[in-house]
Every structure is written in structure tokens, then in C-alpha cells.
Rosetta silent file (secondary structure, phi, psi, omega in degrees, C-alpha in Angstrom):
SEQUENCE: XXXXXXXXXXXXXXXXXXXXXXXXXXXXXXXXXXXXXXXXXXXXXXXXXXXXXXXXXXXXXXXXXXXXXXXXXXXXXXXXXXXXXXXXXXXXX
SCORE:     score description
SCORE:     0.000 S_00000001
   1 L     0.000  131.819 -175.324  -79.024  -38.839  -44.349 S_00000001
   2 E  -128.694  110.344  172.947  -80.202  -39.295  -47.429 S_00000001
   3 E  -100.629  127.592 -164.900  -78.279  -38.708  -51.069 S_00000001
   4 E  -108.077  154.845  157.116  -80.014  -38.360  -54.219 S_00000001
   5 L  -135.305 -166.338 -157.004  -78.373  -38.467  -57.482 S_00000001
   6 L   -64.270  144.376 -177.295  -79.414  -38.407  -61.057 S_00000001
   7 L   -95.501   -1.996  163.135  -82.274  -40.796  -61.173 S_00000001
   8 E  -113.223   78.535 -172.742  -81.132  -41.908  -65.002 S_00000001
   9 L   -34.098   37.478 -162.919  -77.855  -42.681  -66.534 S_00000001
  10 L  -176.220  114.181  143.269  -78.808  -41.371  -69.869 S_00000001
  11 L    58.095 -143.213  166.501  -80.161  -38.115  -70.686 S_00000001
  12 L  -133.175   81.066  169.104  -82.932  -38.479  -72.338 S_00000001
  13 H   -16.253  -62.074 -166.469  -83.806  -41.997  -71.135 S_00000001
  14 H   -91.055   42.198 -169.840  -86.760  -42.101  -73.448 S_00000001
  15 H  -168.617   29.560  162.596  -84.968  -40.999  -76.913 S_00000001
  16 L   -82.629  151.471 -179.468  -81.757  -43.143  -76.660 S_00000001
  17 L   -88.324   16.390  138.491  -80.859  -44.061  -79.888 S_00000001
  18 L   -75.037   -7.685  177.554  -80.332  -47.422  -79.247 S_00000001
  19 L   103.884  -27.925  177.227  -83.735  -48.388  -78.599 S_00000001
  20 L   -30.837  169.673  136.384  -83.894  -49.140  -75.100 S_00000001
  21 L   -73.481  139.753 -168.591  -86.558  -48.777  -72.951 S_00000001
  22 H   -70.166  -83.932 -155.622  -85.803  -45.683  -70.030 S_00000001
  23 H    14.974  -59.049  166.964  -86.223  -48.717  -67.872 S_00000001
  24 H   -68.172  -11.756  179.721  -82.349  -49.790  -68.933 S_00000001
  25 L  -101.855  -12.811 -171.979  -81.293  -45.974  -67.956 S_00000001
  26 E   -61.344   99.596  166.674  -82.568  -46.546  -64.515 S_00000001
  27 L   -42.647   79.378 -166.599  -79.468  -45.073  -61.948 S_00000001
  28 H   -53.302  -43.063 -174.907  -79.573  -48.245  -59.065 S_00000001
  29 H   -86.055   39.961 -179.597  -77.246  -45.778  -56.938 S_00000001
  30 H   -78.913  -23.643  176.501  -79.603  -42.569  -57.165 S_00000001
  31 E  -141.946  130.264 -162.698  -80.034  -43.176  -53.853 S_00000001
  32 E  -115.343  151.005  166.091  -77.515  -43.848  -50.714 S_00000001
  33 E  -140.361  139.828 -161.027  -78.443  -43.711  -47.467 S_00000001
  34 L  -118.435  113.783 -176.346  -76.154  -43.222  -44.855 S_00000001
  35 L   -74.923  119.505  141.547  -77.133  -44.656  -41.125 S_00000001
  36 L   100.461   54.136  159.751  -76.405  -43.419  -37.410 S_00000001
  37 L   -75.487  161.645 -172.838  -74.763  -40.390  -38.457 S_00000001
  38 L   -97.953  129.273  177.322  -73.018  -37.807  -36.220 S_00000001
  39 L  -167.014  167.784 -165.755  -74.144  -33.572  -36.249 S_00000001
  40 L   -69.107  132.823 -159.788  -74.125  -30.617  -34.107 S_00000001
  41 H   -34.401  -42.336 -167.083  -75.969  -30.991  -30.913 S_00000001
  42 H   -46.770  -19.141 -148.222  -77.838  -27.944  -32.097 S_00000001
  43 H   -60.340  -53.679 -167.980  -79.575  -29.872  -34.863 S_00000001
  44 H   -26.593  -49.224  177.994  -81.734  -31.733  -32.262 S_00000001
  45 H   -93.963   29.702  170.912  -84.173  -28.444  -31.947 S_00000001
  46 L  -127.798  153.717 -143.143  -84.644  -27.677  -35.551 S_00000001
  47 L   -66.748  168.042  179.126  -88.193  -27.349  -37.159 S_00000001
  48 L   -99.265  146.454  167.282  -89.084  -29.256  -40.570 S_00000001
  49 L   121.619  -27.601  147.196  -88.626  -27.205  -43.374 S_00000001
  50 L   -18.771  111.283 -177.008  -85.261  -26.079  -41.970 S_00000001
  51 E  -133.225  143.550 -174.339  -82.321  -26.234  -44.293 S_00000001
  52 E  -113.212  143.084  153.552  -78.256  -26.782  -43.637 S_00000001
  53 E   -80.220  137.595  166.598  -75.133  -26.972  -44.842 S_00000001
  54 L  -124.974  132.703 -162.794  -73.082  -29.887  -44.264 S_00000001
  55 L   -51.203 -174.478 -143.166  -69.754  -29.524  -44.483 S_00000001
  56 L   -67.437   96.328  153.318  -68.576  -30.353  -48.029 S_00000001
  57 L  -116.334 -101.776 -169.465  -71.517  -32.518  -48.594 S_00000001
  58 L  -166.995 -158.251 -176.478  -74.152  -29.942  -49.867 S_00000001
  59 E  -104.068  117.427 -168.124  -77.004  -28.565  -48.588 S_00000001
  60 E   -93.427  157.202  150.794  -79.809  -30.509  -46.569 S_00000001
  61 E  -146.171  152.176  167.914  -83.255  -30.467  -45.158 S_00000001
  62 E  -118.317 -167.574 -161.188  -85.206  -32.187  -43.392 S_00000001
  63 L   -83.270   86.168 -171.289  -87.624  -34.742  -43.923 S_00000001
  64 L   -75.686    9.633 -179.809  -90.814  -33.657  -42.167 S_00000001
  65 L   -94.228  -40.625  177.212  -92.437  -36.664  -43.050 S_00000001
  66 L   -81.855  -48.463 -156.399  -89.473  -39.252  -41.477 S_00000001
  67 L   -68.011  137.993  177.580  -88.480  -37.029  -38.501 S_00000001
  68 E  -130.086 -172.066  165.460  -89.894  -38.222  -35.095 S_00000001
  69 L   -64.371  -89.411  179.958  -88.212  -37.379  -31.424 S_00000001
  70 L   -14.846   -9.150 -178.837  -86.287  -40.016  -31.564 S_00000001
  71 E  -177.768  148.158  178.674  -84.512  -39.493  -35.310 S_00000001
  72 L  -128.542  125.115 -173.643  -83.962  -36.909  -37.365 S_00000001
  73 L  -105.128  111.846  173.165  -84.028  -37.600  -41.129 S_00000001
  74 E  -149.789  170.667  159.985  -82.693  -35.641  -43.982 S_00000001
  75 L    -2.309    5.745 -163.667  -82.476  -34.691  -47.101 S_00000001
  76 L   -23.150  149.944  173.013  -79.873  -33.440  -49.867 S_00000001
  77 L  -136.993  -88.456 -175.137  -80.916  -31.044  -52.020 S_00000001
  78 E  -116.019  162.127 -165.719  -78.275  -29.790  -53.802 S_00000001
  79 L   -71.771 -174.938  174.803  -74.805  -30.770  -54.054 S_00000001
  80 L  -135.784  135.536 -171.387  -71.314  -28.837  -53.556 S_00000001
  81 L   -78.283  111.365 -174.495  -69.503  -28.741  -56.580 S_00000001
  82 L   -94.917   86.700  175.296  -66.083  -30.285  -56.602 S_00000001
  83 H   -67.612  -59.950  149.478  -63.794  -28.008  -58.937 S_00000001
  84 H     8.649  -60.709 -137.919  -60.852  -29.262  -56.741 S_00000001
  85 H   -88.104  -36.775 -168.243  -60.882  -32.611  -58.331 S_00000001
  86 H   -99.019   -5.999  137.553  -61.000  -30.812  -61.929 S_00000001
  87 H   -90.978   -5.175  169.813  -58.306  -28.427  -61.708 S_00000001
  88 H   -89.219  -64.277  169.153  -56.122  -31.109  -59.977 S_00000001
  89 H   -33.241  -71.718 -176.158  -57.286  -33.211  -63.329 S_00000001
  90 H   -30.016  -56.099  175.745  -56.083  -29.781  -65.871 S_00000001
  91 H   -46.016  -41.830 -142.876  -52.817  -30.652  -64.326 S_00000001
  92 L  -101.784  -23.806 -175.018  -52.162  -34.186  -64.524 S_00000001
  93 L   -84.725    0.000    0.000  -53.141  -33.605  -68.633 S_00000001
């Protein structure tokens, strides 16, 4: 399974006002990948182009490029929003 995040810590990478280079804006963790995961049996028989929810992760697909018999590779696409964390925050303030 594979999670993308922002691929720049900044922005507008190329118009910080420090001068940088986007180079220096470069996210290292845009992308995690998480090995030998566990998912419903069903999963096994579905087609590329196919897209899922996983429970609060977000929403997946998969990778018709990666997937063989033998592994099935996918995809985040978009995320699940955690408002939880930020009305639990509202409180604590």
C-alpha cells in the first residue's frame, strides 16, 4: 500500500521568499509504503482500475502497472479527513 502526501513542504516551492531553491522544499516522507498488508479475501479478484475504501485510511486503487498474481499493489488517492482530532483540539484551547 502505498501513501502519498504533499510532495513539497512549502507552497509555492519556487517563490519562497527566502531564496531557496524548491529543491530545499522537497517532502522526504511524501511517500510511505507499507509491506505485507492484510484485506478482504474479496480483494484478490478485483480488476485494475478498481477503487476502495479502506477503513479510515482513504480511498485506494490499484496499481495496474505493479499488480501481478502473486501481489496486489495500491494506491491512495485521496485521504479521509480527520475533524476528530480538530474538534478534540477546540476543546483542549
Amino acid at each position: 500500500i502505498r501513501l502519498y502526501d504533499r510532495l513539497f513542504n512549502h507552497p509555492a516551492p519556487d517563490s519562497a521568499k527566502d531564496g531557496s531553491d524548491y529543491r530545499e522544499h522537497i517532502n522526504l516522507d511524501s511517500l510511505q509504503i507499507l509491506a505485507n498488508c492484510y484485506v478482504e479475501p474479496s480483494i484478490n479478484y478485483a480488476q485494475s482500475g478498481e477503487q476502495f475504501q479502506f477503513e479510515r485510511e482513504g480511498y485506494f486503487c490499484i496499481d495496474s502497472k505493479q499488480k501481478s498474481d502473486k501481489k496486489l499493489v495500491f494506491n491512495r488517492t485521496v485521504t479521509l479527513r480527520d475533524t476528530w482530532e480538530k474538534i478534540e483540539k477546540s476543546f483542549k484551547d
